[in-house]
Structures are given as C-alpha cells and as structure tokens.
PDB file of C-alpha atoms in Angstrom:
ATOM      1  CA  UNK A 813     101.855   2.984  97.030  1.00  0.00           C
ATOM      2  CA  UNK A 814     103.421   4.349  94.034  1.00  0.00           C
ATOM      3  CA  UNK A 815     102.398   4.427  90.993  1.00  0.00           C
ATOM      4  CA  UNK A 816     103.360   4.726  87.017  1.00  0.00           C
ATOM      5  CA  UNK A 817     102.479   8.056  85.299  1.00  0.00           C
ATOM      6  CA  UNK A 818      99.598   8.606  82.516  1.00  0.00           C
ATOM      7  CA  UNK A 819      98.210  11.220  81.356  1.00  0.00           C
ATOM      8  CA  UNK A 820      94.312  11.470  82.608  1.00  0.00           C
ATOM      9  CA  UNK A 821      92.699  11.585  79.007  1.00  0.00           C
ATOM     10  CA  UNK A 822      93.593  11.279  75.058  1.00  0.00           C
ATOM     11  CA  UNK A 823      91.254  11.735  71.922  1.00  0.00           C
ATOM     12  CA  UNK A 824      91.156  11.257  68.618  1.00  0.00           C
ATOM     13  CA  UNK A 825      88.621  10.580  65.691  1.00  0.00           C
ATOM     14  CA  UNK A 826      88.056   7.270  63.685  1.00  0.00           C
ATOM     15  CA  UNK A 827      90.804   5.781  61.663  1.00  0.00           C
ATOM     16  CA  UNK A 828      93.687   8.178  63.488  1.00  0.00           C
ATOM     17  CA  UNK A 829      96.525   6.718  65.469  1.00  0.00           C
ATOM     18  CA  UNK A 830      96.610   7.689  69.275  1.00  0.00           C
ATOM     19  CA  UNK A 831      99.462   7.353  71.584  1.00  0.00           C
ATOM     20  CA  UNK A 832      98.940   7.634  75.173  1.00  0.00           C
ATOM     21  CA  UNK A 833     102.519   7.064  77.432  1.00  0.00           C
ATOM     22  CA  UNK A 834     103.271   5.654  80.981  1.00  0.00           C
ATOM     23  CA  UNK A 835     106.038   7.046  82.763  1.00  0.00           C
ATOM     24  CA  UNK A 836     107.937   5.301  85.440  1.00  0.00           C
ATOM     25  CA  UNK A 837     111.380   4.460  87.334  1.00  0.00           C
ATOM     26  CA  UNK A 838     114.370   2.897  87.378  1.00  0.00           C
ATOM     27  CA  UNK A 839     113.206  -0.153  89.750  1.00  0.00           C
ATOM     28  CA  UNK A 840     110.054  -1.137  87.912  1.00  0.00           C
ATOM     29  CA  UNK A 841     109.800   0.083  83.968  1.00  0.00           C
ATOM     30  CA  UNK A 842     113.122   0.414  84.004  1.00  0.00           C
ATOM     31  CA  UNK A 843     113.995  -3.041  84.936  1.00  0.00           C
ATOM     32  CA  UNK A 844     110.659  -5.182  84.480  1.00  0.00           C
ATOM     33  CA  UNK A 845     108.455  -5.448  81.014  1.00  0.00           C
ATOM     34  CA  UNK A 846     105.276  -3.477  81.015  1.00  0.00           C
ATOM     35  CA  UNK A 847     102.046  -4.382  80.515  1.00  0.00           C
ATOM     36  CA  UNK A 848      98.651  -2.739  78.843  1.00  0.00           C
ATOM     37  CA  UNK A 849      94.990  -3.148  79.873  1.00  0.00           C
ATOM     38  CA  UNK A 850      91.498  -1.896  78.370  1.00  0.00           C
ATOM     39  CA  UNK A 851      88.819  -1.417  80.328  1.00  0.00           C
ATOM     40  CA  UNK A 852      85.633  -0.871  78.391  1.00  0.00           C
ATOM     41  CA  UNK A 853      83.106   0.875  81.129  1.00  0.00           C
ATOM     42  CA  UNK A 854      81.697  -1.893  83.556  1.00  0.00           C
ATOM     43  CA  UNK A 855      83.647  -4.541  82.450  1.00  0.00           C
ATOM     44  CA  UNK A 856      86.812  -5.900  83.572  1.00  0.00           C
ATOM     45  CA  UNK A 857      90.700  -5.031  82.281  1.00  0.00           C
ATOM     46  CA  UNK A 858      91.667  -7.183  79.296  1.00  0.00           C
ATOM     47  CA  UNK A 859      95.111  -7.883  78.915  1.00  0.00           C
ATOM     48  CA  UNK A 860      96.296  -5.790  75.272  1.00  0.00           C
ATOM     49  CA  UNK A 861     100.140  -5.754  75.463  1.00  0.00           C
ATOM     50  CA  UNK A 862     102.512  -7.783  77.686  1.00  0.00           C
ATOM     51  CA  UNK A 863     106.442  -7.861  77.653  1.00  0.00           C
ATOM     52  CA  UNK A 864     106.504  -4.736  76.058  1.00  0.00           C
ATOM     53  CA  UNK A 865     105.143  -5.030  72.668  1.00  0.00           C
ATOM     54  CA  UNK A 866     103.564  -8.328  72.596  1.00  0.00           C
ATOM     55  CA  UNK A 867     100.070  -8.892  72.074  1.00  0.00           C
ATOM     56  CA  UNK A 868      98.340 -11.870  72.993  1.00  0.00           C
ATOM     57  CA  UNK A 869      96.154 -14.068  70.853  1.00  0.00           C
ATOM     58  CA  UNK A 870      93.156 -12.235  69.359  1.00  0.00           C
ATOM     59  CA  UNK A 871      94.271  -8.239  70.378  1.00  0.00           C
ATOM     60  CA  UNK A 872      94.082  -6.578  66.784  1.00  0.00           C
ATOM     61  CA  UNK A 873      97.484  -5.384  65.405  1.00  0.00           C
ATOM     62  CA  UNK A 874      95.912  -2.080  65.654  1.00  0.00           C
ATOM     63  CA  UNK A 875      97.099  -2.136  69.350  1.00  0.00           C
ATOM     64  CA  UNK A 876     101.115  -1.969  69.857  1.00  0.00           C
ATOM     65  CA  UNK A 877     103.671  -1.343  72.804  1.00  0.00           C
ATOM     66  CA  UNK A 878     107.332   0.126  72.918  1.00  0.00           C
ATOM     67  CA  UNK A 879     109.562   0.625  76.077  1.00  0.00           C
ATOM     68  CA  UNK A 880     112.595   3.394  76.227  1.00  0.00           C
ATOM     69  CA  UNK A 881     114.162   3.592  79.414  1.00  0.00           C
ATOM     70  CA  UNK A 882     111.568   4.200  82.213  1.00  0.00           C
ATOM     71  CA  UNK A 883     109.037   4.870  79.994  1.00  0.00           C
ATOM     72  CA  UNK A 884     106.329   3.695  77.987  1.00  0.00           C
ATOM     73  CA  UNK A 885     103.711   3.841  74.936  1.00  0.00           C
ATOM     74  CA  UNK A 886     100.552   2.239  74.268  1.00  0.00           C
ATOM     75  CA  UNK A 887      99.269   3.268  70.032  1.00  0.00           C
ATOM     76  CA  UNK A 888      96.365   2.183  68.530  1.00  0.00           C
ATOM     77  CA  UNK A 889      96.482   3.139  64.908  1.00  0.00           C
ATOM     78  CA  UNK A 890      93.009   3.273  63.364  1.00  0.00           C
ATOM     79  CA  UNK A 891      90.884   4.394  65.925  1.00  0.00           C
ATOM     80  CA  UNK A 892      87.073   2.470  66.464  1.00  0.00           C
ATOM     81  CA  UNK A 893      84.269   4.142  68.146  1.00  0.00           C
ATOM     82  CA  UNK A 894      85.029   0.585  70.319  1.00  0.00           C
ATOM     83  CA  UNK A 895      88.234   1.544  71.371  1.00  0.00           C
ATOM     84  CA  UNK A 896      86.833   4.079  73.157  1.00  0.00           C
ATOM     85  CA  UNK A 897      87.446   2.806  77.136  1.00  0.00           C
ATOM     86  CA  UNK A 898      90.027   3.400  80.153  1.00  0.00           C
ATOM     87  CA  UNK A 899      94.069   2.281  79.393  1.00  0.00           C
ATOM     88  CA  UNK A 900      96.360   0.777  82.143  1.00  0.00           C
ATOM     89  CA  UNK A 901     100.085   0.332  82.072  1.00  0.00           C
ATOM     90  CA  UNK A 902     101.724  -2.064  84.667  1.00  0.00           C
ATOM     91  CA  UNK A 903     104.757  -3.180  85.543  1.00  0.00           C
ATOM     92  CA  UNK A 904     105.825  -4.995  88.344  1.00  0.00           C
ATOM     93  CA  UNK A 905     108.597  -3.430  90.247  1.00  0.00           C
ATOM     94  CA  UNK A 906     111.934  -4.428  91.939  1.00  0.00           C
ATOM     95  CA  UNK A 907     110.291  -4.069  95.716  1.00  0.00           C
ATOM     96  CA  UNK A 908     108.134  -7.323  94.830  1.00  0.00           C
ATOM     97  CA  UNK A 909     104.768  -5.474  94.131  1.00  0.00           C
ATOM     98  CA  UNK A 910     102.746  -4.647  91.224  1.00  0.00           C
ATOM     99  CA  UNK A 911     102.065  -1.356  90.187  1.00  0.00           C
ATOM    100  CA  UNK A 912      99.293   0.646  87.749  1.00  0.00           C
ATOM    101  CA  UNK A 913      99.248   3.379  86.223  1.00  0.00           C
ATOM    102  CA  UNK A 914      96.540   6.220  86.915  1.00  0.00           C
ATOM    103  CA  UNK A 915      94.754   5.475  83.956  1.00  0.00           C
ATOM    104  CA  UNK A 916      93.825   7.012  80.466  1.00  0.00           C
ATOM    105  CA  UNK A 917      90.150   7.633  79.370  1.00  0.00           C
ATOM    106  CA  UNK A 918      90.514   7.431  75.812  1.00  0.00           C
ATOM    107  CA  UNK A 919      87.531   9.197  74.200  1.00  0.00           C
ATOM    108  CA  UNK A 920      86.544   8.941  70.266  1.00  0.00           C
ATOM    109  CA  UNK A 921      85.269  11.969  68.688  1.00  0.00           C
TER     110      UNK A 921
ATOM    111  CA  UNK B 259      84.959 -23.199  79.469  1.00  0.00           C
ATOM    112  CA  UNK B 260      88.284 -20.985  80.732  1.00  0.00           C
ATOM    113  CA  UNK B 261      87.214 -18.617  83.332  1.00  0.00           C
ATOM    114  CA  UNK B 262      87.419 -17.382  86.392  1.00  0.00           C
ATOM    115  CA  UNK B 263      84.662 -16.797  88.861  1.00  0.00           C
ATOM    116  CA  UNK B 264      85.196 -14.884  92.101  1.00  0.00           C
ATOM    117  CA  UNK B 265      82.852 -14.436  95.589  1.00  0.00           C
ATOM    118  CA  UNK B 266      82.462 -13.785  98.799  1.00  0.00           C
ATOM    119  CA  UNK B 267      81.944  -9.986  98.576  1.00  0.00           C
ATOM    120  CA  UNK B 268      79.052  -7.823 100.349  1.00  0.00           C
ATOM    121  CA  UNK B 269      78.478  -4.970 103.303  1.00  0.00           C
ATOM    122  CA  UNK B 270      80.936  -5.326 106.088  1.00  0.00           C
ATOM    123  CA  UNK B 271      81.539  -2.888 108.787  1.00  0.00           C
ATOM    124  CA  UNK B 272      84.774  -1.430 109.530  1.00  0.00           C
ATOM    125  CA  UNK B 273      87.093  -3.645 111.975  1.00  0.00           C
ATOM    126  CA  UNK B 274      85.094  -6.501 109.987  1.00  0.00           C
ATOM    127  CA  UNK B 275      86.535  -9.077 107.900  1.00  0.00           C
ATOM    128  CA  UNK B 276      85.719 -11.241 104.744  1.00  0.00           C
ATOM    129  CA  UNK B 277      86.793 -13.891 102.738  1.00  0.00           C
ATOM    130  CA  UNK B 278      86.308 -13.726  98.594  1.00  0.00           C
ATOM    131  CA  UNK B 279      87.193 -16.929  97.049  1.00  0.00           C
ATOM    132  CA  UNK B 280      87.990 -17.044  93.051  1.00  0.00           C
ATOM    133  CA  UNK B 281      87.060 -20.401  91.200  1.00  0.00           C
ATOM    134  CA  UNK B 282      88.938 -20.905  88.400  1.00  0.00           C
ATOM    135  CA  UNK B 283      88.040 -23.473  85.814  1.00  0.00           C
ATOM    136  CA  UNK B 284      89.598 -24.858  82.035  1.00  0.00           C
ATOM    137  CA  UNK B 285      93.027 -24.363  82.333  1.00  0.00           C
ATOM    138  CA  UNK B 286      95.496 -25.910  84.622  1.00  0.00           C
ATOM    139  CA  UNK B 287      95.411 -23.605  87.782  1.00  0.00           C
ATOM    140  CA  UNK B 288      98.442 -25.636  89.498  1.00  0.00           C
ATOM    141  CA  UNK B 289     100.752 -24.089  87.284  1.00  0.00           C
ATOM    142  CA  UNK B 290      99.780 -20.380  87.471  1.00  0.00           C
ATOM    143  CA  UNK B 291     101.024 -17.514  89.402  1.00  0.00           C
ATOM    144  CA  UNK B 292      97.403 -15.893  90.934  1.00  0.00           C
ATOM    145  CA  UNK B 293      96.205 -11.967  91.800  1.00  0.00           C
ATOM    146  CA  UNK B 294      93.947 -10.137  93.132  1.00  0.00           C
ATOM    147  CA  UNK B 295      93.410  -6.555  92.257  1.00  0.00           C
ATOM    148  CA  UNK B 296      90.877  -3.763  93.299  1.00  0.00           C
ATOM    149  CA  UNK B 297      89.226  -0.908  92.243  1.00  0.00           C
ATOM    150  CA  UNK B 298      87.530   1.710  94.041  1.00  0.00           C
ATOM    151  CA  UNK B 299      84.308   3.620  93.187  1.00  0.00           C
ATOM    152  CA  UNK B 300      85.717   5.356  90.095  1.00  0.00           C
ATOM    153  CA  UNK B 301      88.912   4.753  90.335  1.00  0.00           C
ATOM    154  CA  UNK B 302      91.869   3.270  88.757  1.00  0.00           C
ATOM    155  CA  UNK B 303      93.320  -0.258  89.554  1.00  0.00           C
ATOM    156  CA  UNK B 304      95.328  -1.757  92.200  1.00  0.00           C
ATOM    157  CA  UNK B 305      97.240  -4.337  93.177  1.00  0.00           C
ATOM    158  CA  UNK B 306      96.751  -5.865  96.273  1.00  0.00           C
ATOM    159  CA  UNK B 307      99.163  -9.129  96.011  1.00  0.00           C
ATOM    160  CA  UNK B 308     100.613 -12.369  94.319  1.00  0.00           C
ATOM    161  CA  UNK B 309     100.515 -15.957  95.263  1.00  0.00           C
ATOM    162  CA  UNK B 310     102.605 -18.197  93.560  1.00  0.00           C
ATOM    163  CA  UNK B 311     102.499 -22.019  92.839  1.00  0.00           C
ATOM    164  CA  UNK B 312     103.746 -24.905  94.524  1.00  0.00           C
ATOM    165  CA  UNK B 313     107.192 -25.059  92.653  1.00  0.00           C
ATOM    166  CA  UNK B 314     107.471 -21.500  94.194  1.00  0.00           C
ATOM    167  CA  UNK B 315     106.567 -22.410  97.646  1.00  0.00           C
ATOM    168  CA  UNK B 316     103.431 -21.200  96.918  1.00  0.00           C
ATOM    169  CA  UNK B 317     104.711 -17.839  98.403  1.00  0.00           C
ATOM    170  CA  UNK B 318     103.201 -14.704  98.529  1.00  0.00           C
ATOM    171  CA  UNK B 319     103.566 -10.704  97.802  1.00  0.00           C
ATOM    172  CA  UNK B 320     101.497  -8.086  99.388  1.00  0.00           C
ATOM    173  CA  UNK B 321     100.742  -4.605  99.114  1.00  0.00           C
ATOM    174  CA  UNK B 322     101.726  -2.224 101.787  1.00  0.00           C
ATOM    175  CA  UNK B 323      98.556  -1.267 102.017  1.00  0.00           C
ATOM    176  CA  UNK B 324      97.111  -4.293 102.910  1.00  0.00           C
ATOM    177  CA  UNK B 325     100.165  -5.820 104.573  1.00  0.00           C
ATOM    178  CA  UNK B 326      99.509  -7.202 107.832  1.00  0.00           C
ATOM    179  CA  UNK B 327      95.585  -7.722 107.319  1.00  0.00           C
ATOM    180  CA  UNK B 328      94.846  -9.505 104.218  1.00  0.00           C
ATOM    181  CA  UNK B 329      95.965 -13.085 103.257  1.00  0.00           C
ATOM    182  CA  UNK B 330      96.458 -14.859 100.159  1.00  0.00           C
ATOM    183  CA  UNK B 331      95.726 -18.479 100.040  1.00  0.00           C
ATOM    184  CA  UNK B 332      94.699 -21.616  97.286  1.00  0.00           C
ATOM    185  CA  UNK B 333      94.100 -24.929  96.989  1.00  0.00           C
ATOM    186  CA  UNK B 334      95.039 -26.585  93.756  1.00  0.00           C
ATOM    187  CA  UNK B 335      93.146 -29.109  94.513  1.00  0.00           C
ATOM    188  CA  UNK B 336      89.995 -27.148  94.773  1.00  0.00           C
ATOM    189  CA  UNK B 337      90.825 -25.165  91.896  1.00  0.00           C
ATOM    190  CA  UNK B 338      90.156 -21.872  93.993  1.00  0.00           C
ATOM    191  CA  UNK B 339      91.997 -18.867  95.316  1.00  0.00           C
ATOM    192  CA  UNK B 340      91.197 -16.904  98.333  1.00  0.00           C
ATOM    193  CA  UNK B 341      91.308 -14.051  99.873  1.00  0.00           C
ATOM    194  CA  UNK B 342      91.227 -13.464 103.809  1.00  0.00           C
ATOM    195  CA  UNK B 343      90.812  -9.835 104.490  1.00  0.00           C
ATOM    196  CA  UNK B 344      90.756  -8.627 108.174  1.00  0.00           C
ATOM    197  CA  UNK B 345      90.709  -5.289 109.821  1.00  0.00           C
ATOM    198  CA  UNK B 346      88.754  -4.039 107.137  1.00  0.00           C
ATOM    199  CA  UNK B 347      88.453  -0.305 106.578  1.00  0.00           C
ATOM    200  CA  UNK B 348      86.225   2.179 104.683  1.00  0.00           C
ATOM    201  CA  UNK B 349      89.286   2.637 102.247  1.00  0.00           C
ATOM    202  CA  UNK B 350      89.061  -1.249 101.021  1.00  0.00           C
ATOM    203  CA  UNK B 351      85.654  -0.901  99.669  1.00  0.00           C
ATOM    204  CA  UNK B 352      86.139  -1.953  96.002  1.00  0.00           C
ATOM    205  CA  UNK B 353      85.702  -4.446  93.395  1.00  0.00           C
ATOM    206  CA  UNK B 354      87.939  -7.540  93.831  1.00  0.00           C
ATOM    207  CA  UNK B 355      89.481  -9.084  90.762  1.00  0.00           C
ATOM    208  CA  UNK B 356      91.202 -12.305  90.669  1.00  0.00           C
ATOM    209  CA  UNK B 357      93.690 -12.363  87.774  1.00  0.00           C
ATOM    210  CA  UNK B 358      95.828 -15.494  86.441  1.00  0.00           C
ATOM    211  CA  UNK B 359      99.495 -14.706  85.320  1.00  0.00           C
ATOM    212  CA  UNK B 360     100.496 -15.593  81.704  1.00  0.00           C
ATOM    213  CA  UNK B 361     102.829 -18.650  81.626  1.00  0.00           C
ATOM    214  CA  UNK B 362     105.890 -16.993  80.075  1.00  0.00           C
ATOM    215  CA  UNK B 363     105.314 -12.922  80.615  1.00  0.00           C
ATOM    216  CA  UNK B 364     107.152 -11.287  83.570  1.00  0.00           C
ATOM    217  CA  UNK B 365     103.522  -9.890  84.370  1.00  0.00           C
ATOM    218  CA  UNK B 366     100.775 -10.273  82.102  1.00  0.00           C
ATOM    219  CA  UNK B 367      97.319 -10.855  83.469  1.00  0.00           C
ATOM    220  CA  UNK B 368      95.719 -12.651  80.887  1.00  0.00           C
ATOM    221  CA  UNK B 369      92.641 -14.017  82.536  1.00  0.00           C
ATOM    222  CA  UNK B 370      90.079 -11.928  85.075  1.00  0.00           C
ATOM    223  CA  UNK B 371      87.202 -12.917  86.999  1.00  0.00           C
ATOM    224  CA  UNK B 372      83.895 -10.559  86.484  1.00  0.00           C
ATOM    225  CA  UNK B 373      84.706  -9.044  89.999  1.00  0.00           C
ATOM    226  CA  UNK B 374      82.986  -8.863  93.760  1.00  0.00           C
ATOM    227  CA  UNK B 375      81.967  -6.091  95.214  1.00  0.00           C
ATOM    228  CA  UNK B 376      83.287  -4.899  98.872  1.00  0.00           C
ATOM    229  CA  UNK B 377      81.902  -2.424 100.557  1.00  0.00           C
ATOM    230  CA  UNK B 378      82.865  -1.461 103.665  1.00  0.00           C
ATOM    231  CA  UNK B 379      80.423   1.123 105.820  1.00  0.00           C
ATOM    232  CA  UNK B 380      79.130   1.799 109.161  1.00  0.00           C
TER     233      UNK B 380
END
C-alpha cells in the first residue's frame, strides 16, 4: 500500500512557526483534499485540518493547511510544549482507498 | 455524550479470526460514512477500509491488504459498526480505530474511538 511522503521528524522551540510537508501524487493529493491528524503519545489521532486548510471547531488558529499540486503543508505558528506529538497527512486517493502519511514526530525544544 | 466506543480485540493465533465491534453514540450514525484504521506497535497509521450509509448502498472499500479476509459491516439500528477479520496473520496485530467521516469533507475523520488492541501470536 502506498503511501504519502513526510519527513520522519521536525523541531522547533516555543512561540516559533514549524512547517512539516506531505508529498504525494497525481491520483490522491493531487485530485482529493488532504487531511491533518495529531497524535499526542497514547492517545488517538485528532482530526486538525480537513479540505485543505480548514480546521474544525475548537483546533486553535495556530494550526493551518495549504495544498500546491501533489503536495502539502501542515504550520503551526507559535509553538506549545503541547504541540509536541506525531502529525499525519491523508488523503484519500482515486483507487478508492485511504492513504497516510509516514508520520512526523514533532519535538519542542 | 458523542463518542465512539470500539471492542472485540485480544490474543488470536494466526489462521484465527475476530470480530471488533465500534458503538457509536450522540450523533446520528445513519448518516455517516464509517472507518476503521490500525496501527502497529510503533508505527504509523493505516487504513484498512470504508463503509458507507444506506443512501450509498451501504457499500464498502477495502485495503489490499486486507482484501479478501476482513469485512466491514453495521447496523444503524444498533448504532454499531463491525469488523469481521479472518485469516488473521502476525502482520494484523495492531490497534483498531473506528473513525466517523465528517458530513461535508471529502475525508475528514472527525470522531475516533479510544482503540482495541489485536494481537496476533502463536
């Protein structure tokens, strides 16, 4: 199963912005809106970022999404010691399944 | 309360099969698309398939991976989700998520269960 491109790790220290990316192809970020999840360790995901750059009801505007072609970025702009946890992209692709990305484990300095 | 509440997970050996169920309660489960998704032992996530509701047939997506030996099932009426997971092997040992689809996103998981454990061994 294939899946969308992220970089393994990202870092940064309280109140910077962070940008982590999610890299993908022409049937499924290409075509489809993409998704972001945080995972805080043993917990589960919790939706940040759907269709792109919309955030759901109660997701701090600290936390946005853009889409350019087949690719991706998740920024969260004034980094918390909280924010510190593992980032998913998804996007669902043309074949009819879902896919994830690898993962980023975003740690705060 | 809005949650969801899945089951059905434990020790199975391989060959074995198991059935999680995923109760979800406060919100109108007729209406929603349903997932599950896994994650191994330190590992990222995956999908393993879609069920959608009844104006959809209620029909179903699966990942290759699991194609052929898992099946996704509900009962609106029961407010529950299942899944039926045969042939089990060492490489399904994971947690099991249910996930409800966002009314209006393409494919935005907005609610998950806590997870159940799978673990597959000899």
């Amino acid at each position: 199963q294939s899946l969308l491109t992220q970089p393994p790790s990202a870092s940064g220290t309280p109140g910077q912005k962070v940008t982590m990316s999610c890299s993908g192809t022409t049937s499924n970020i290409g075509s489809n809106p993409v998704s972001w999840y945080q995972q805080l360790p043993g917990t589960a995901p919790k939706l940040l970022i759907h269709s792109n750059n919309q955030r759901p009801s109660g997701v701090p505007d600290r936390f946005s999404g853009s889409k350019s072609g087949t690719s991706a970025s998740l920024a969260i702009s004034g980094l918390q010691s909280e924010d510190e946890a593992d980032y998913y992209c998804a996007a669902w692709d043309d074949s009819l399944n879902g896919l994830f990305g690898e993962g980023t484990k975003l740690t705060v300095l | 309360e809005v949650q969801l509440v899945e089951s059905g997970g434990g020790l199975v050996q391989p060959g074995g099969s198991l059935r999680l169920s995923c109760a979800a309660s406060g919100f109108s489960f007729r209406d929603h698309y349903m997932d599950w998704i896994r994650q191994a032992p330190g590992k990222g996530l995956e999908w393993v398939g879609h069920i959608r509701n009844k104006a959809r047939s209620y029909s179903t997506e699966l990942a290759a991976s699991v194609k052929g030996r898992f099946t996704l099932s509900r009962d609106d009426s029961k407010n529950s989700l299942y899944l039926q997971m045969n042939g089990l092997r060492t490489e399904d040992t994971a947690v099991y998520y249910c996930a409800r689809l966002a009314m209006g996103t393409n494919w935005g998981l907005d609610l998950w269960g806590q997870g159940t454990t799978v673990t597959v061994s000899s």
